[in-house]
Coordinates of C-alpha atoms and ligand atoms in Angstrom, one line a residue:
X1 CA -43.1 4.5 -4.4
X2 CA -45.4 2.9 -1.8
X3 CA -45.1 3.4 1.4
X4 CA -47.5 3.1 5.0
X5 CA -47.7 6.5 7.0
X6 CA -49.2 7.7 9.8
X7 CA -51.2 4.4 10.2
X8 CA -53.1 5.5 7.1
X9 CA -53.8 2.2 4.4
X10 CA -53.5 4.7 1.6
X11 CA -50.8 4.2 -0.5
X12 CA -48.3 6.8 -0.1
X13 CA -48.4 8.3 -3.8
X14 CA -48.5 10.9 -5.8
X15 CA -50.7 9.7 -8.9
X16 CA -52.2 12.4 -11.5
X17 CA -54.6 10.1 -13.7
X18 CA -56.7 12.9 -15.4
X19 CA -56.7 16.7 -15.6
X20 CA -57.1 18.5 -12.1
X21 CA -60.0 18.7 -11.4
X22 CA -60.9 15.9 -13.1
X23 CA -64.0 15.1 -15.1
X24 CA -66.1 13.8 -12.4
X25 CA -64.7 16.7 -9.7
X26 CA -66.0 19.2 -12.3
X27 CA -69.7 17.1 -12.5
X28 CA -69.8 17.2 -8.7
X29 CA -68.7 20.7 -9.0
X30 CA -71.4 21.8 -11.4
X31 CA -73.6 20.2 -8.7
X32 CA -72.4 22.1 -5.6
X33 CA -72.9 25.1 -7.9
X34 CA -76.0 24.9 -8.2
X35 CA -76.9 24.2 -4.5
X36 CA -73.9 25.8 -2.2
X37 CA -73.8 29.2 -1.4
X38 CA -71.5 31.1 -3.4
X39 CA -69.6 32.7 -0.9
X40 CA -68.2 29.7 0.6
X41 CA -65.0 29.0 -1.6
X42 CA -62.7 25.8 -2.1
X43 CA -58.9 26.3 -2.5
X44 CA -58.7 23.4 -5.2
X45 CA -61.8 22.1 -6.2
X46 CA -61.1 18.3 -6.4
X47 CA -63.6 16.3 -4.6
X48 CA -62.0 13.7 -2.0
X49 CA -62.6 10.4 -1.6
X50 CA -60.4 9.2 0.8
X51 CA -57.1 11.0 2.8
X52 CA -54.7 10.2 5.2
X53 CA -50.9 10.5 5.7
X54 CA -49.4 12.7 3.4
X55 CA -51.9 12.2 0.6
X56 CA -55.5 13.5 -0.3
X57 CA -57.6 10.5 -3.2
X58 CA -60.2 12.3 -5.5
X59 CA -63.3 10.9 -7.2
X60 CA -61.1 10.8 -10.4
X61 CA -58.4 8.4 -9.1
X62 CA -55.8 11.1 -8.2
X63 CA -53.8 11.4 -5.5
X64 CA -52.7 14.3 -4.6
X65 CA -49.6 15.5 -2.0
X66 CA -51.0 17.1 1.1
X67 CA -49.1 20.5 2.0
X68 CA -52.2 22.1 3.3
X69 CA -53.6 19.5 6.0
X70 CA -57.1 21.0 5.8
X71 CA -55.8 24.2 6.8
X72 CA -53.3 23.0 10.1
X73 CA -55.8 20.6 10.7
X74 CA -54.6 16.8 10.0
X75 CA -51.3 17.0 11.8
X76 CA -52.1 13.4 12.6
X77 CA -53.1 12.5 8.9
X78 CA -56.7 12.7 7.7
X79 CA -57.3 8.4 9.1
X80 CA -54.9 8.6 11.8
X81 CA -55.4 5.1 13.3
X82 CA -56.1 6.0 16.9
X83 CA -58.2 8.7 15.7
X84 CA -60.2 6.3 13.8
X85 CA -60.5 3.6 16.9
X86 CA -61.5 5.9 19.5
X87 CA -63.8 7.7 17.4
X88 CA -65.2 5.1 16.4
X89 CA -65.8 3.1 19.7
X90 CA -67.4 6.4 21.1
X91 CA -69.6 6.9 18.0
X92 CA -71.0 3.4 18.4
X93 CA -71.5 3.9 22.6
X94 CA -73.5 7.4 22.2
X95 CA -72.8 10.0 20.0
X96 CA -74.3 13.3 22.3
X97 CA -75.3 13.9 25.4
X98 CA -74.5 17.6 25.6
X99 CA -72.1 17.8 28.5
X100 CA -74.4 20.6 30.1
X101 CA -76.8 18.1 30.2
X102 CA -75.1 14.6 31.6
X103 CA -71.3 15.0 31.2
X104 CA -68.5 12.0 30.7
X105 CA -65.2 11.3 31.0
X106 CA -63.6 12.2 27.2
X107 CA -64.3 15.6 28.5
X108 CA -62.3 15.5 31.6
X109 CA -60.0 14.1 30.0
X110 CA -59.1 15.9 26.9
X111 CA -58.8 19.2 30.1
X112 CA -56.3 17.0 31.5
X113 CA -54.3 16.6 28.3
X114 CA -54.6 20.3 27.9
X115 CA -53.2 20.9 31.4
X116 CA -50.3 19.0 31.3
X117 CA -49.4 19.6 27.6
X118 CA -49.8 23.5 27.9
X119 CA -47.1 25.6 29.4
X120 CA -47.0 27.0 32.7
X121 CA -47.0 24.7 35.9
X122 CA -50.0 26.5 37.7
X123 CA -53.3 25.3 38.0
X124 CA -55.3 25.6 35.0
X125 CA -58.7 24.6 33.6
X126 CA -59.9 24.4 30.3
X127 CA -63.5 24.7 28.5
X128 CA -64.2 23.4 25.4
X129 CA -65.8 24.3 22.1
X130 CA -66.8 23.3 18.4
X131 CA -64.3 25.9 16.6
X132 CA -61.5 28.4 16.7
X133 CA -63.6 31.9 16.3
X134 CA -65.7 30.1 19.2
X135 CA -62.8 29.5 21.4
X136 CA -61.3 33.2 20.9
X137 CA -64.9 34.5 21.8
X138 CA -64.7 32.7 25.3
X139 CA -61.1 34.1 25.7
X140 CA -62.6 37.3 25.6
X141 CA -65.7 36.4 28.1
X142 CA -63.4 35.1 30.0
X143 CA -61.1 38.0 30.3
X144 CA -63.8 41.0 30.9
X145 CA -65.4 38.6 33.3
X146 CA -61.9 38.5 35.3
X147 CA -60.8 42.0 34.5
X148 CA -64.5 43.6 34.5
X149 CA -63.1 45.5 32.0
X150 CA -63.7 46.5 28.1
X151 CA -61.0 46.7 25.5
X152 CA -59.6 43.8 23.6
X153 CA -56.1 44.6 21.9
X154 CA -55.1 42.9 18.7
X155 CA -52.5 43.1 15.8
X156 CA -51.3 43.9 12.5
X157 CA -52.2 40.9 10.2
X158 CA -53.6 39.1 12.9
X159 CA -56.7 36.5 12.4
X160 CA -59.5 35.3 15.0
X161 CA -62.0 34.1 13.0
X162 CA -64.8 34.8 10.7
X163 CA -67.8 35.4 14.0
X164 CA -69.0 38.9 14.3
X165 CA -66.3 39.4 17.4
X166 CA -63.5 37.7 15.7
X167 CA -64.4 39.4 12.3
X168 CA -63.6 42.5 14.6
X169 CA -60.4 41.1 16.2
X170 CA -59.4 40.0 12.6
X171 CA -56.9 42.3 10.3
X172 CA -57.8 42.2 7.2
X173 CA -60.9 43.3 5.4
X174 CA -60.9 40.9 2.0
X175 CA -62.1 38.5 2.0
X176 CA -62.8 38.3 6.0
X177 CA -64.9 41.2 6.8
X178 CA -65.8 42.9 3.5
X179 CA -69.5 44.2 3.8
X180 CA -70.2 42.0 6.9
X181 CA -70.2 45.0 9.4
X182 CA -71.2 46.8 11.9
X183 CA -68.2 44.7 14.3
X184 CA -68.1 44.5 17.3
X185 CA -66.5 47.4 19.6
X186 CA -63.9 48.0 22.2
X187 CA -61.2 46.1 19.3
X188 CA -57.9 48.4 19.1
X189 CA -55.7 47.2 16.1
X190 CA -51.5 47.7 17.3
X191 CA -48.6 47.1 15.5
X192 CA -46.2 43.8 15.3
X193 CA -43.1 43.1 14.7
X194 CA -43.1 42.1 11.2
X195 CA -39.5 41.8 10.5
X196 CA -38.9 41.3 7.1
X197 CA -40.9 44.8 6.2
X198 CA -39.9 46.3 9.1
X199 CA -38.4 49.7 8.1
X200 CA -35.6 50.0 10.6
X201 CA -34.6 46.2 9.5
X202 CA -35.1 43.0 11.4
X203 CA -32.9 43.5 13.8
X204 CA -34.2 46.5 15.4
X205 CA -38.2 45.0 14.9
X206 CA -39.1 43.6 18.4
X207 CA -38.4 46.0 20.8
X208 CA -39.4 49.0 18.6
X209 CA -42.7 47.2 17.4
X210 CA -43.5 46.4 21.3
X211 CA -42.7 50.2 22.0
X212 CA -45.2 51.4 19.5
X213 CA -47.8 48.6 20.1
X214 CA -47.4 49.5 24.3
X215 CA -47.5 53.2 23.3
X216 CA -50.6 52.9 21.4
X217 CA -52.0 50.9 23.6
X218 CA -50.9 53.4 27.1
X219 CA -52.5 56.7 25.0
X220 CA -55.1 55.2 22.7
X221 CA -57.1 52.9 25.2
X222 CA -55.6 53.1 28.2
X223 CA -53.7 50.2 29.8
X224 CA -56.4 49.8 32.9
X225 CA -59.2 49.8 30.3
X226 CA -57.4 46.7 28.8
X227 CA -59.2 42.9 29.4
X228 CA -57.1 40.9 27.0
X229 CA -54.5 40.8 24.6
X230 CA -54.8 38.3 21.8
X231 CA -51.7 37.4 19.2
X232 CA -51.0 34.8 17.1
X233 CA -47.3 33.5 18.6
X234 CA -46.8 33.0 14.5
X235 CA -49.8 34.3 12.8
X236 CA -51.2 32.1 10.1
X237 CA -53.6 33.7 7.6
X238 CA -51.5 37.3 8.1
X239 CA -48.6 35.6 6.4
X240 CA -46.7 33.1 8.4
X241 CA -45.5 36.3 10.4
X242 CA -42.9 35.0 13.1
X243 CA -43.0 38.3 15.9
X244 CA -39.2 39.6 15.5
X245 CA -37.6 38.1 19.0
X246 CA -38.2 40.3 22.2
X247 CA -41.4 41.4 21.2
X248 CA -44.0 39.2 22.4
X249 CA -41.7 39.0 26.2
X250 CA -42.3 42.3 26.0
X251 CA -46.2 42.5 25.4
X252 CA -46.2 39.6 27.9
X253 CA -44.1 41.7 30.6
X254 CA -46.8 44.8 29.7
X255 CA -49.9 42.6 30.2
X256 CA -48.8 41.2 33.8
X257 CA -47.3 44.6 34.8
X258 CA -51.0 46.1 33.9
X259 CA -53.4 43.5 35.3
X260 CA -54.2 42.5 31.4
X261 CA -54.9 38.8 30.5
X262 CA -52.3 37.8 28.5
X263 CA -54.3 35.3 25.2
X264 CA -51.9 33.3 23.0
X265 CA -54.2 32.0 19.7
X266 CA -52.4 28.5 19.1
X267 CA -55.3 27.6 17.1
X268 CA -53.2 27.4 13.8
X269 CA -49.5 27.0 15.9
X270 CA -50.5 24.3 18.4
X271 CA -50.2 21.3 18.8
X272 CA -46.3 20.0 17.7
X273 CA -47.0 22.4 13.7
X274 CA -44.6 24.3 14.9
X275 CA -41.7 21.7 16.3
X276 CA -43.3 22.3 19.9
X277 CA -46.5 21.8 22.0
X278 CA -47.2 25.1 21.6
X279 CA -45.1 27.9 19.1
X280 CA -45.2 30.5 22.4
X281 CA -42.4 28.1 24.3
X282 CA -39.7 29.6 21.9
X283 CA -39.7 32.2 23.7
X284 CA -40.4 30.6 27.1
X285 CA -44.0 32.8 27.4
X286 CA -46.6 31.2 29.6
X287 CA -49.9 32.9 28.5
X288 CA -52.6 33.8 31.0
X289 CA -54.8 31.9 28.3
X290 CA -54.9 29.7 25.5
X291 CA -56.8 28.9 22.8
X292 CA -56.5 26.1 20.6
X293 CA -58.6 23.9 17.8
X294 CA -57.1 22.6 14.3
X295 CA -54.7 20.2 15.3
X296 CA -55.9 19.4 18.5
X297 CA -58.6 16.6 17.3
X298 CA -57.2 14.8 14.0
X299 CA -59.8 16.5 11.8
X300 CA -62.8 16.3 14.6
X301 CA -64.5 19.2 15.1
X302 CA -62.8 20.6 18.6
X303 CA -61.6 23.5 20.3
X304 CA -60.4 25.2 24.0
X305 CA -59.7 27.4 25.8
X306 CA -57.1 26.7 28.4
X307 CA -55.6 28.9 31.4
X308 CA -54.9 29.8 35.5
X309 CA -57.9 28.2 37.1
X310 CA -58.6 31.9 38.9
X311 CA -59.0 33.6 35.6
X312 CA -60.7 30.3 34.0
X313 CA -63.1 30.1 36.7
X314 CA -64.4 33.8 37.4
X315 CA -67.3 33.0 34.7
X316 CA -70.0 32.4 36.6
X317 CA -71.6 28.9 37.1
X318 CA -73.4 28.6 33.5
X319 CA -71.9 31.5 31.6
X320 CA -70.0 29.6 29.2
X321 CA -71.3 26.3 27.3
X322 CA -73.0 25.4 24.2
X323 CA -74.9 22.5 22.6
X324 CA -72.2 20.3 21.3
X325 CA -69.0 22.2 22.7
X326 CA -66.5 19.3 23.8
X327 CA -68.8 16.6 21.6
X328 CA -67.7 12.9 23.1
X329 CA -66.5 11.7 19.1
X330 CA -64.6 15.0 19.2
X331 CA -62.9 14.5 22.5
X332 CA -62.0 10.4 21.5
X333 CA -60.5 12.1 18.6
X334 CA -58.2 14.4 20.5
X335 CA -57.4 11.7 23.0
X336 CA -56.0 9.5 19.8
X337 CA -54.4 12.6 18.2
X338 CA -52.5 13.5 21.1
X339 CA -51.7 9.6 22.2
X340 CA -50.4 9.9 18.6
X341 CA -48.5 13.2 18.8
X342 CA -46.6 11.5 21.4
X343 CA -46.2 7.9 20.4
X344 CA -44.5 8.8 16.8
X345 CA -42.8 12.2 18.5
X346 CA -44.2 14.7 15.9
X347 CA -42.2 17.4 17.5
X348 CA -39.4 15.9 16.2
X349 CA -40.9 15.4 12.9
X350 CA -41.7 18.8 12.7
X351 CA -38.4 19.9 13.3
X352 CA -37.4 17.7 10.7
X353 CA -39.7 19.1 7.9
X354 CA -38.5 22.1 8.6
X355 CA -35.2 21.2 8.4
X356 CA -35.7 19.7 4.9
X357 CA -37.8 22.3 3.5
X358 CA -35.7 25.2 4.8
X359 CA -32.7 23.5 3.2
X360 CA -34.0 23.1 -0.2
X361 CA -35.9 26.6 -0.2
X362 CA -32.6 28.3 0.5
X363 CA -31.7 26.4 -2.6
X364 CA -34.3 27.7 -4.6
X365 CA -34.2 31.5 -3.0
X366 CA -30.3 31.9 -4.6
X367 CA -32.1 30.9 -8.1
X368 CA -35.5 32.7 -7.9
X369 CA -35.3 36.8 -6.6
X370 CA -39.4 36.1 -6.6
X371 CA -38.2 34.5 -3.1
X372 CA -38.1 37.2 -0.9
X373 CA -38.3 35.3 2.3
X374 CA -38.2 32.1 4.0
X375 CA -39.4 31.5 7.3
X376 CA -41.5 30.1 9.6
X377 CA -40.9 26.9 12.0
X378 CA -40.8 23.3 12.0
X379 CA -44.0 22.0 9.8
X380 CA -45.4 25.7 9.3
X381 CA -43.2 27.3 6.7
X382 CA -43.9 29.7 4.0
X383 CA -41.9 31.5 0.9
X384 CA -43.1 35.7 0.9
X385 CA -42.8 36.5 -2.8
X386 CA -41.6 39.9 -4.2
X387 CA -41.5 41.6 -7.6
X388 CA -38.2 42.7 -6.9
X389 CA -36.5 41.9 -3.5
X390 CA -35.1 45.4 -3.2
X391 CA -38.5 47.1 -2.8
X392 CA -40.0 44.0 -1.5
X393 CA -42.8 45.2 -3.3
X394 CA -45.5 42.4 -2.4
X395 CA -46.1 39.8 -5.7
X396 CA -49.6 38.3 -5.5
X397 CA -50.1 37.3 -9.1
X398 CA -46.8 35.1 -8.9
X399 CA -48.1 33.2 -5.1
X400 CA -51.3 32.7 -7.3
X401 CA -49.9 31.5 -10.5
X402 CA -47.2 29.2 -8.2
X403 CA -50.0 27.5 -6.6
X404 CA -52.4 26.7 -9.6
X405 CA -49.0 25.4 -11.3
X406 CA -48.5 23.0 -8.0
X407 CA -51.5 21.7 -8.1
X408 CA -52.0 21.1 -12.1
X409 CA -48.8 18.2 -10.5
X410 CA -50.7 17.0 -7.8
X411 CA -49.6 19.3 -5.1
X412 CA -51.8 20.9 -2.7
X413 CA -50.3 24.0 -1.6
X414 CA -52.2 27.0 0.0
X415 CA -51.7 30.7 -0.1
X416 CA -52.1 32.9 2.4
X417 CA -51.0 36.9 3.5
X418 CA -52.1 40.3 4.2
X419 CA -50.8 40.9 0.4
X420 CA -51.7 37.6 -0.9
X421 CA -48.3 36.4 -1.6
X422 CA -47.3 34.4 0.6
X423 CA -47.2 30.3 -0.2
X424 CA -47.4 28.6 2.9
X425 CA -46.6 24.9 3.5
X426 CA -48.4 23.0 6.2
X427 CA -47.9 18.9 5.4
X428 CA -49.3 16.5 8.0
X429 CA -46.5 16.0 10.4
X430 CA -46.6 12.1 9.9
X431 CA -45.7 12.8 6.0
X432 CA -43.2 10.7 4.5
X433 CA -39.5 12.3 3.8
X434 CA -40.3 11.3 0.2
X435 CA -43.6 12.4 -0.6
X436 CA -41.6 16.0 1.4
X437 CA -39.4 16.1 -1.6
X438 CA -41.5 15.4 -4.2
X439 CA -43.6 18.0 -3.1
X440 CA -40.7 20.4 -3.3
X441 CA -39.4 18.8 -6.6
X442 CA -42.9 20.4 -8.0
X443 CA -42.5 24.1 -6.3
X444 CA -38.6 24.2 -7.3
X445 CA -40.0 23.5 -11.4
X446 CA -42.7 25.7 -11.0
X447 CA -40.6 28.6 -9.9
X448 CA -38.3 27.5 -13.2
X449 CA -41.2 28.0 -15.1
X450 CA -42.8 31.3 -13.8
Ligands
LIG1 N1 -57.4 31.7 15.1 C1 -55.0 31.6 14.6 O1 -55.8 30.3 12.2 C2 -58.6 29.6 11.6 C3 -59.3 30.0 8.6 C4 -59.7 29.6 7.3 P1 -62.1 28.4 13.0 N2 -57.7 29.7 10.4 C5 -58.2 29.2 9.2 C6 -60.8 30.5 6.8 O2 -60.6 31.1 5.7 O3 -61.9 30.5 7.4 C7 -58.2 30.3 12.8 C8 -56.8 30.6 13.1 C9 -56.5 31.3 14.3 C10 -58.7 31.4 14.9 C11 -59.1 30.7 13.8 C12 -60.6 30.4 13.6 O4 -60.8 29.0 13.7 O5 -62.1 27.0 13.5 O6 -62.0 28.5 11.5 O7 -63.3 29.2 13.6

């Protein structure tokens, strides 16, 4: 069935023409081979033609259904239409000036945008960048330039980016980190409130993960050695962890108590994925800082950090910048993906994909034991998958197996997890309720078939 979404003119279809990959993705493939450095890998090596909606074309004549939006990227869809126009207006008016150099308006605006849309009624400012690790970098310039202090506390299965300072800030070693050290220092590691392996049970994880994290944090570093604390308020690559309730209030009420800037990394959670502007307004927190990319541009390359205008501003005049940070086609983009967050009210959406998916994968979790947990919220959801749900002992081979069987259909899934078994579902918000179902028509008869 054919139907228009997101203002993409892609027909909204699943269509499996030829093996996947195809004959010509596996030419193209013998080609980047040859010529691409090894260690950059592709999830599904189908090369892509054209995508938008809730479906990605390949040079075979598949299409495929999207579950992965370029990793939290395409909220918008992959052609959103007011991404397209306003990219494509500024592209033909001047493409760079470097805003160090001469600065213009997209800019400005895209920090207005950011002000408004994240939480907290202060004064805030906002500098932009090219990526997410860069963003989380000037976090953490930011808060030792505020603070004139050292440390940087992080978490459990949390993930910053692939830099030499995020390497550090991230969790885990494979594929991330492996052999790419010395990191940087002054990182402590604390734990989170992981609620499904929590031992005590879920219940009980938030307060008693914030104790141990704060008493970690109190005997290992020392609370007035502390610049910045960084979390994920649902970390993404670590598993689709949501922090047990209570906990991150807690870390928050630890950081303002202490004189610690406070970081929430919405770079994978911003931006309406999770049902909200930002996931960190479930619990009402208002972080000292922000950072944010993915979502924010409707697949332009774009990312910020946003926060109180005195912690913002105590870089001094030239410390922070970059060639291409805040590029004017990247900034049209995020001016069209946010006019279009609000004018089709992905929040909503959100909430409703979750509200679909989370229906049907209750469904399949009474069938399938492998199912060891559901959760997540509104368009960020993932299944963890156990040998045996007593032990919860983690099953890798199964999240692997699940995903090469989805996409043999036509489905793009992605995997993600400290223990590799965790399937995670992240369609662009403006997918259709049809192509939704589909999609979990293919995981429910893969799971029949594992
Ligand atoms: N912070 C919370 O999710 C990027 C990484 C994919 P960049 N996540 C996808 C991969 O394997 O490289 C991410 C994130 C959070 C920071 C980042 C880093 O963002 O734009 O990839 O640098």
């Amino acid at each position: 069935m054919t139907e228009l979404s997101g203002g993409s003119a892609l027909p909204q279809e699943r269509r499996v023409v030829t093996a996947i990959p195809g004959p010509k993705s596996l030419e193209l493939q013998a080609r980047r081979t040859a010529t691409v450095a090894g260690g950059v890998g592709s999830v599904l090596p189908v090369f892509t033609t054209r995508a938008g909606g809730g479906v990605i074309e390949d040079v075979d004549g598949n299409s495929l259904i999207d579950f992965g939006s370029g990793i939290a990227v395409t909220s918008v869809g992959a052609s959103a239409e007011a991404v397209v126009r306003r990219a494509s207006a500024q592209l033909a008016n001047f493409t760079h000036t470097c805003f160090m150099v001469t600065p213009y308006e997209g800019y400005v605006e895209v920090c207005e945008r950011l002000a408004e849309l994240t939480p907290g009624d202060h004064a805030k400012k906002s500098a932009l960048f090219n990526s997410g690790a860069e963003a989380v970098e000037n976090a953490v310039k930011i808060a030792r330039a505020y603070t004139k202090r050292q440390a940087v506390v992080v978490f459990d299965h949390g993930y910053h980016g692939r830099t030499n300072l995020t390497m550090a800030l991230t969790a885990k070693n494979m594929p991330y980190k492996h052999g790419f050290g010395p990191f940087a220092p002054e990182v402590y590691r604390v734990p989170v409130a992981y609620g499904y392996r929590w031992p005590t049970g879920p219940e009980n994880c938030g307060p008693e993960a914030a104790a141990q994290a704060i008493d970690q944090i109190t005997k290992q570093v020392g609370a007035e050695n502390v610049a910045a604390i960084i979390i994920e308020p649902v970390l993404g690559e670590g598993g689709f962890i949501e922090p047990a309730k209570g906990f991150l209030p807690a870390i928050v009420k630890f950081a303002n108590d202490n004189g610690i800037v406070f970081v929430a990394d919405e770079i994978q959670s911003g931006f309406c994925r999770t049902g909200q502007w930002f996931a960190c307004e479930d619990e009402g927190i208002v972080p000292d800082l922000i950072t944010t990319a993915k979502g924010i541009a409707g697949g332009l390359p774009l990312a910020a950090v946003t926060g109180r205008a005195e912690i913002m501003d105590s870089a001094h005049a030239g410390g922070l910048g970059g060639t291409y940070g805040g590029n004017p086609v990247a900034c049209a983009g995020a001016l069209g993906a946010i006019e279009t967050m609000r004018e089709l009210d992905l929040n909503a959406k959100a909430k409703r994909i979750e509200e679909v998916m989370k229906g049907r994968l209750a469904v399949m979790q009474e069938k399938f034991p492998v199912i060891g947990d559901i959760r997540g919220r509104g368009a960020m959801i993932a299944i963890e998958l156990v040998k045996d749900p007593e032990t919860k002992a983690p099953a890798p081979e199964a999240a692997g197996a699940l995903a090469k069987a989805c996409h043999a259909e036509g489905l793009l899934v992605l995997t993600c997890g400290t223990y590799g078994n965790v399937l995670r579902f992240l369609p662009p918000l403006v997918i259709g309720e049809d192509l939704l179902n589909e999609g979990l028509d293919i995981i429910e008869a893969a799971l029949g078939r594992l």
